[in-house]
Every structure is written in C-alpha cells, then in structure tokens.
Amino acid sequence: MNAVLKLFPIRGGIHPDGRKQRTASLPIEKAPVPPMLHLPMRQHIGVPSEPVVSVGDHVKAGQLVGICSKDISAMMHAPTSGEVVDIGPHVAPHPSGLPGLTLSIRPDGKGDCVPLLPPLDPFLSEAESIAERIAAAGIVGMGGAVFPAAEKLELRSIYDMHTLVINGAECEPYLTTDDRLMRERADAIIDGARILRHTLGVRTIIIAVEANKPAALAAMEKAARDFLYVDIRPVAVRYPMGSEKHLVQALTGLETPAGQLPVALGVLVHNVATAHAVHEVVRFGKPLISRIVTVSGGAVRRPANLEVLVGTPIRHLVDHCGGFVSGPERIIMGGPMMGTPVANLDAPVVKGTNAILALTKDEVRARRRLPCIRCGACVTACPCGLEPLDMMARIMKEKIAAAVDIGLRDCIACGACSYVCPSHIPLVHYFSYAKGALLDQQRVKAAQMELKQLAEARNARLAAQARAKEAARAKRKAAMAAKRTADESGTEGLNP
Amino acid sequence: MSPAGLPHGPHIHARVSVRRTMGMVMMALVPATLFGLYLFGWPAVFLFLVTIASAVVAEALSLRVAGKPVGLFLGDGSALLAGWLVAMTLPPWAPWWIGVLGGFIAIVIGKQIFGGIGQNVFNPAMVARVMLLISFPLEMTTFLDPRPLFSAAAPGFIDSLGITFYSAVDFDAISSASVLGAFKTQAREGMGFGTFVREFFDPVAHLSGYVPGSLGETPGVLIVLGGLFLIWRRIIGWHIPVAMIASMVVLATLFHLVSPDRYPDAAYHVLSGAFLLAAFFIATDYVTAPVTPAGRLLFGAGCGTLVFIIRSWASFPEGVGFAILLMNAATPLLDHYVRPRIFGHGKGG
C-alpha cells in the first residue's frame, strides 16, 4: 500500500543501459501458431519429462504429453491440437546447439482443447489439492530459473515461512514481459499471489518492482488495494536487483546464509509470471502452454511483446517480427546479462524463455580481451562481495580449490563483473568453467568412491570365498583324518 | 550471422576499455601539464616530448622482443601515460638523456620485465624517478624559478634546444631550490620552521604552482581538479587520495603542534613536492595498489605516513617516490588479508 517504505541497500551492482523503451509501451499480442512446435522434454531444472504419446497420435491443446519421471521434474502439455510427428533429437535451446529429446507436433490449426480441469475455489480448498493442481499444470519458475513450482511449494513442510515475495523487479535490460504482464493482468497476478499465500500459509505478500516501471506499480497498487496483507514496493533500479537473495535482502535486510535459499529465512520468492500461471490453472484449469516473450534488440525490425505457445521455433517469432534489419551479432535467449546465446534459430521457446534478443555489433560491444589491469571495477560491481579478478587468476592456474576458498561457490553468475571490465575479460566464463570442473571432480570422486567400494566388496567376497575354501579344505582334511583314524582303528579292530 | 560467441553472458558491455581509462587519466593531466610547460618554457616541452617518445619506443621494442602484438598493446595508451608521468616528476630543465633514461627505465625495468601491463609490482614512473634520483642526484635536484613561455626571462626556441640537448646552461647562476630542499638546508643551519615559512613558503604560490619544482608537480589546484575529475568519472576511487592526504594532515599537524619549529605544518607537506600529484595520479595506479576499498584506505594511509617519516627524519628532502614503492611492495599482502565480506558469510550468516 505504502510506496515509501524502508529499503535496505545492496552491495555493488551496476546500472546497465535499460533499453526497455523499445518494447515497454507495446501491448502483449498473440503470436500466430507456427507450422511446427517442438517441445523439449527438458525445460526445467531436474530430470527430463517422459513422453506419454507416440508418433502419429493426435493430441489436443492442454493434453498431457510428458510426465514427471523422477523427483524434480515437470508435466508437459500439448500447446495446441495437432499430430505428433516425431519424438527424437531436435536442436535444444542451449548454447551448444546440441539436440535433446523433443516432441514435435504439427498443429492442425483447429486449436481443439481437451476438457479443462474444473476450476478450484482456492480459499475453500486444501493446500494439498492446490499444490497438486500446480504440479499437474507443469508450472515452473518463469523468471528464468525454471525450478518446478510445485517442488518449491513442498518446501512449506520443511521451513517455517512468513512472507511471499513476488518478483517483478525485471532488472535485466531489454526485458518488458513482467512489466507488460503487471500492467495488463495485475488482477490475475494478485490473485495468483493470494492463492500461493493461502497454499503456503504465510502472512504477508510483498510485490517488488523496480522503480523504473511506474505504470506497472500503479496497476499493481490498484489491483491490491483491497488486500491489506499485500505490500507493493518499488525497489532501486540496479542490476541484479532481481536476484532473489539480493531482492530479499533489499526488502527485509536479511542476508541468506551461504549455500542456502532465501526460504531458510522464511521468505519464498516467485516470479510475477509464475503467479499469473498459478491463477490460470487454479481458476480456469489451464495448464502452462504459453508464455510472454519480449522480442527485441537492435537487429529486430519490429520489436514486440508476444504471447507465444511453448515450443514455437525462434525463427517463427523473428519472422513474425519482420525479420532482421541487419545481420545480428548475437542472438540471445533470455536477458542480455544472463541469457544464453542461441546457435540455431530452429531451437524452440521453452517455459523459461522470457526474451529473444537479436543484438547488433554496436549493442554487444565485443572487444579483444586484454590483460587484467587490476582496476578493481569487478570488485566494486560484485553484489556478492567477491573479488572476481583474484578468482579468475586462480582459475587460470587451474587452482580451482583456491578459487573456492575465496568464494567461487558464492558467485551467482550475474555478469556484473564482466560487464564493467575495461579489459573485456570474460570473467563469468571462467567461473562457469571452474564450477563445471568442480562438478566433474565430484563426479570423479563419486566414481572413485564407488570403484573403491566395489573393489572392497570384491576383496571381501574373495576373502570370504578363500575362507570358505579354507574351511572346506580343513573340514575335508579333518574328515579324511577322522576317516583315516577310523579306518586305522577299524583296521586295528578288524586286525587285532 | 557470426558464431554465437561465448556460451556465457553478459552479451552487452559497458562503454569502457583500457584505452579509454588511460585516455581519461591523460585528460585529467592536461591542465597541470600545460601549466608546467608554460611555466618552464621550451626546455620543459622538449624534455616532456623526449621522455614520452623514449617510453613509447621502449614499449614497442620490449613488445617486439616478447613477441606480443605491438600495435594492440601500444594502442592501450599505458606506455604513453607512464612516460607522461615520468616527465611530470623530472626537473624541467634536465638534460635530454635524463628523459630518455627515465622513459626507458619506467617501461623496461618498471613494467616489461615483469611481463607487461598489469603484471608489474612497482609503479613504473616511481621506479624511474627513484633510480634517476639515486644515480644522478645533481641533475635530479636542480630546479629553477619559473620562467613562463614568452616572458623576458624565458629562453628562446633555439636557446632551449641548447639547454636540453647540449646542457648549454650555467645552473649555478639560475638554479633555485625547491621548498623541500630549501627547508632541509635551512633547518640544518638552525633555522626554525616559523622563520622559514615567513621567508620562503607561500601557500598561495604553491597552490597556483608558481614556484620552483618538477615539471608537473607544482600546480596544486590544477592537480586536485584533475584528480576530482577522475573521481567524478569513476576512473579512480576516493579512498587512496583521501587516506593519503588525511594521514599526512593528521601526522604533520600533530608533530607541528608539539614542536612547531622543528616540524613543518600540514599545508607545507601537502602542497610541496610531488605529494598531491602522487595522491591523485601515482598512488592510484591500478596495477600497483590494492583492489578493495579497505585495502586502498590502508595503502593510502601507509603512503602518507611514509612520506611524512621520510621527509621528517631521513636524509632525502622528498619521500614520495620511496613511500610509494614501499607501499607497492606491501600491496600483495594487503590484497591477501583485506578482502570484502562475502554475501551470506559472517554477519550472523
């Protein structure tokens, strides 16, 4: 309610050129259904979903096509009606451009729906049934982390939570999806947030929006005016304000302990688009089959905010936006700070895709890398209190453990350090490499442990066999000796 | 479409580069430099050009020997800046070979033998200044009263060529001690600071720079303005200059209050010699100073303290060069022990 509330300063951070003005005033428009949809079975953190349809099947919009196979996973639904034409490898939205298991659907243009799930009255329902509904809808964190939302709700049984933060900071440059969603569907977001609040059993909802989105703030204020427990808070415009740990710190002054999540402080963070998706599935039974995507960047002829079916190839969106003005230097899925480069335009939009950016040479501003001049700009910019230049120096010498000693694991890969580096050193690249090497080390260690256990088991087995053999031999010997004795005595007996 | 590039963001970049950073520092040096060149005339101009040329040539040769791309590294502007800073600290009418040696020492011994830009432990300009001072104490301490360009006392263009390149000047007739040297001499003869100040030290002249001294060290106001420009443009932080000046002010004031005749006051210390130039342009050298704010505060305070100690009790009248080099040596240690608090660690985390 109150716009002027105390906020806590966060450390470091940067003020990149926002470049949101190109799309901020454009209403969300529906992108046309593409001639082919590609649904990667892995669109979330965790294990891939398992297809439950076969090639040749006809599917309807909203029909379940992929199920959770293991613990952390998400349901997958057909975005529209059509025929399943392939289940196999297709280029995945990943910088490598390597294929992943993908379900390809050729839409029939009819858009037939399966019967939707019956609407729930969330405030008369058990938390359990709402959580089940959210899981059934395949909702994942839509701010980019793509953690299955239902799994996040399960944390309520472990932690004592008091506050739900709805993250509408949208601190990455170019992105305007959350901004548009808040302006156009504020009531739905507030409703989704209230459903989540009810499910979690928390008291307060804080909706955090960077102060550079006054229209979104006003819309949210209006939608929340009847709910005293909803607190709309403008936060400072600074990247990475949307990082959940930093957002929680700015809002509450509480610092998430290293290696934990903000939920350890009793605060759960969800993105505005996730809250919107929760509203859709609980009130109307609609599973997550579409999302809002900002298509922007200097190389795009007609930037737009599009409502896109999950699985739509990037090429289709680019064509819909008038193609490229000039050859893009880089095509990014997600924000320009933490998004991933797209190697192939056939890769599809997934549940976590908030933007497709085609950046010109002038926007990317890539330069040849020079040696570090120790200017310390990265130290000033780091929101986590790290010394990126020192970590890089250690990683360059393959001293990964030494880099961990000075906080490699605390790096959130926000890229603020690389952004300000006058020598254009790709610092985050080093950190990702080192984190990968750590994972490898752990894997090798685990494998070695397993090998060791197997070897020990084998030794134990061999030893047991040897012992058994020995015992058997001894037994045989004893038996023979006994027999001989018996024979001898028998002989004696027989031959006195 | 070109290759997708690195698999990691950020995919945009701030409008920064090493060349731009060096360019900003040079821009900040322009007012003080122009004033110095005006004040000491053509010989100063020649010395300035010779020193910079020597530094750039030494850089190019070193890069060639090391097999590094010469154009790329010359283009970063760091050699030009190093030569410039060396020139700023030389006596303005010093012979050409002092400039050549200065530029060469700064680049080859001060920087390239450590591995080039970013690798050196000691500030190249200060390495050059101190080596020259120890090797050629006479040439390095021969100062003269200002002879502004085009004034009656100023030598003409041709005469100036002679001064710089043939040592065609009788310094005995024109030399004039810098205020630091003068006090050292007078104090030895028993003059107290009180008397000295009345006779020799004019703070206003020192602020404006219209006094004997090195080529670019004298105009206090212009140097501070340049430094403030760098702080405003976020090229340097405020920590080192503030800590260096504050520590000097505190120490000088303290001792001056205890023994006013034996110890000069803070204004004398801050406004004389290379102190202000060092506080804003030399001690703030990225490569040889700590990278954290707290480390920089300690570093600056160490520099100020050492300058005070050397000026007060050592045999050299000026201590800036030694103080900076000593603190440069302490930089790895400061960087090792003084680190920021990592998010989520400590503070109840």
XYZ file of C-alpha atoms in Angstrom, chain B residues 47 129 185 235 276 295:
6
model
C 62.096 17.128 -22.113
C 62.230 8.630 -10.592
C 69.208 23.011 4.133
C 38.166 6.201 -13.053
C 49.370 15.911 -4.499
C 42.901 -2.130 1.234
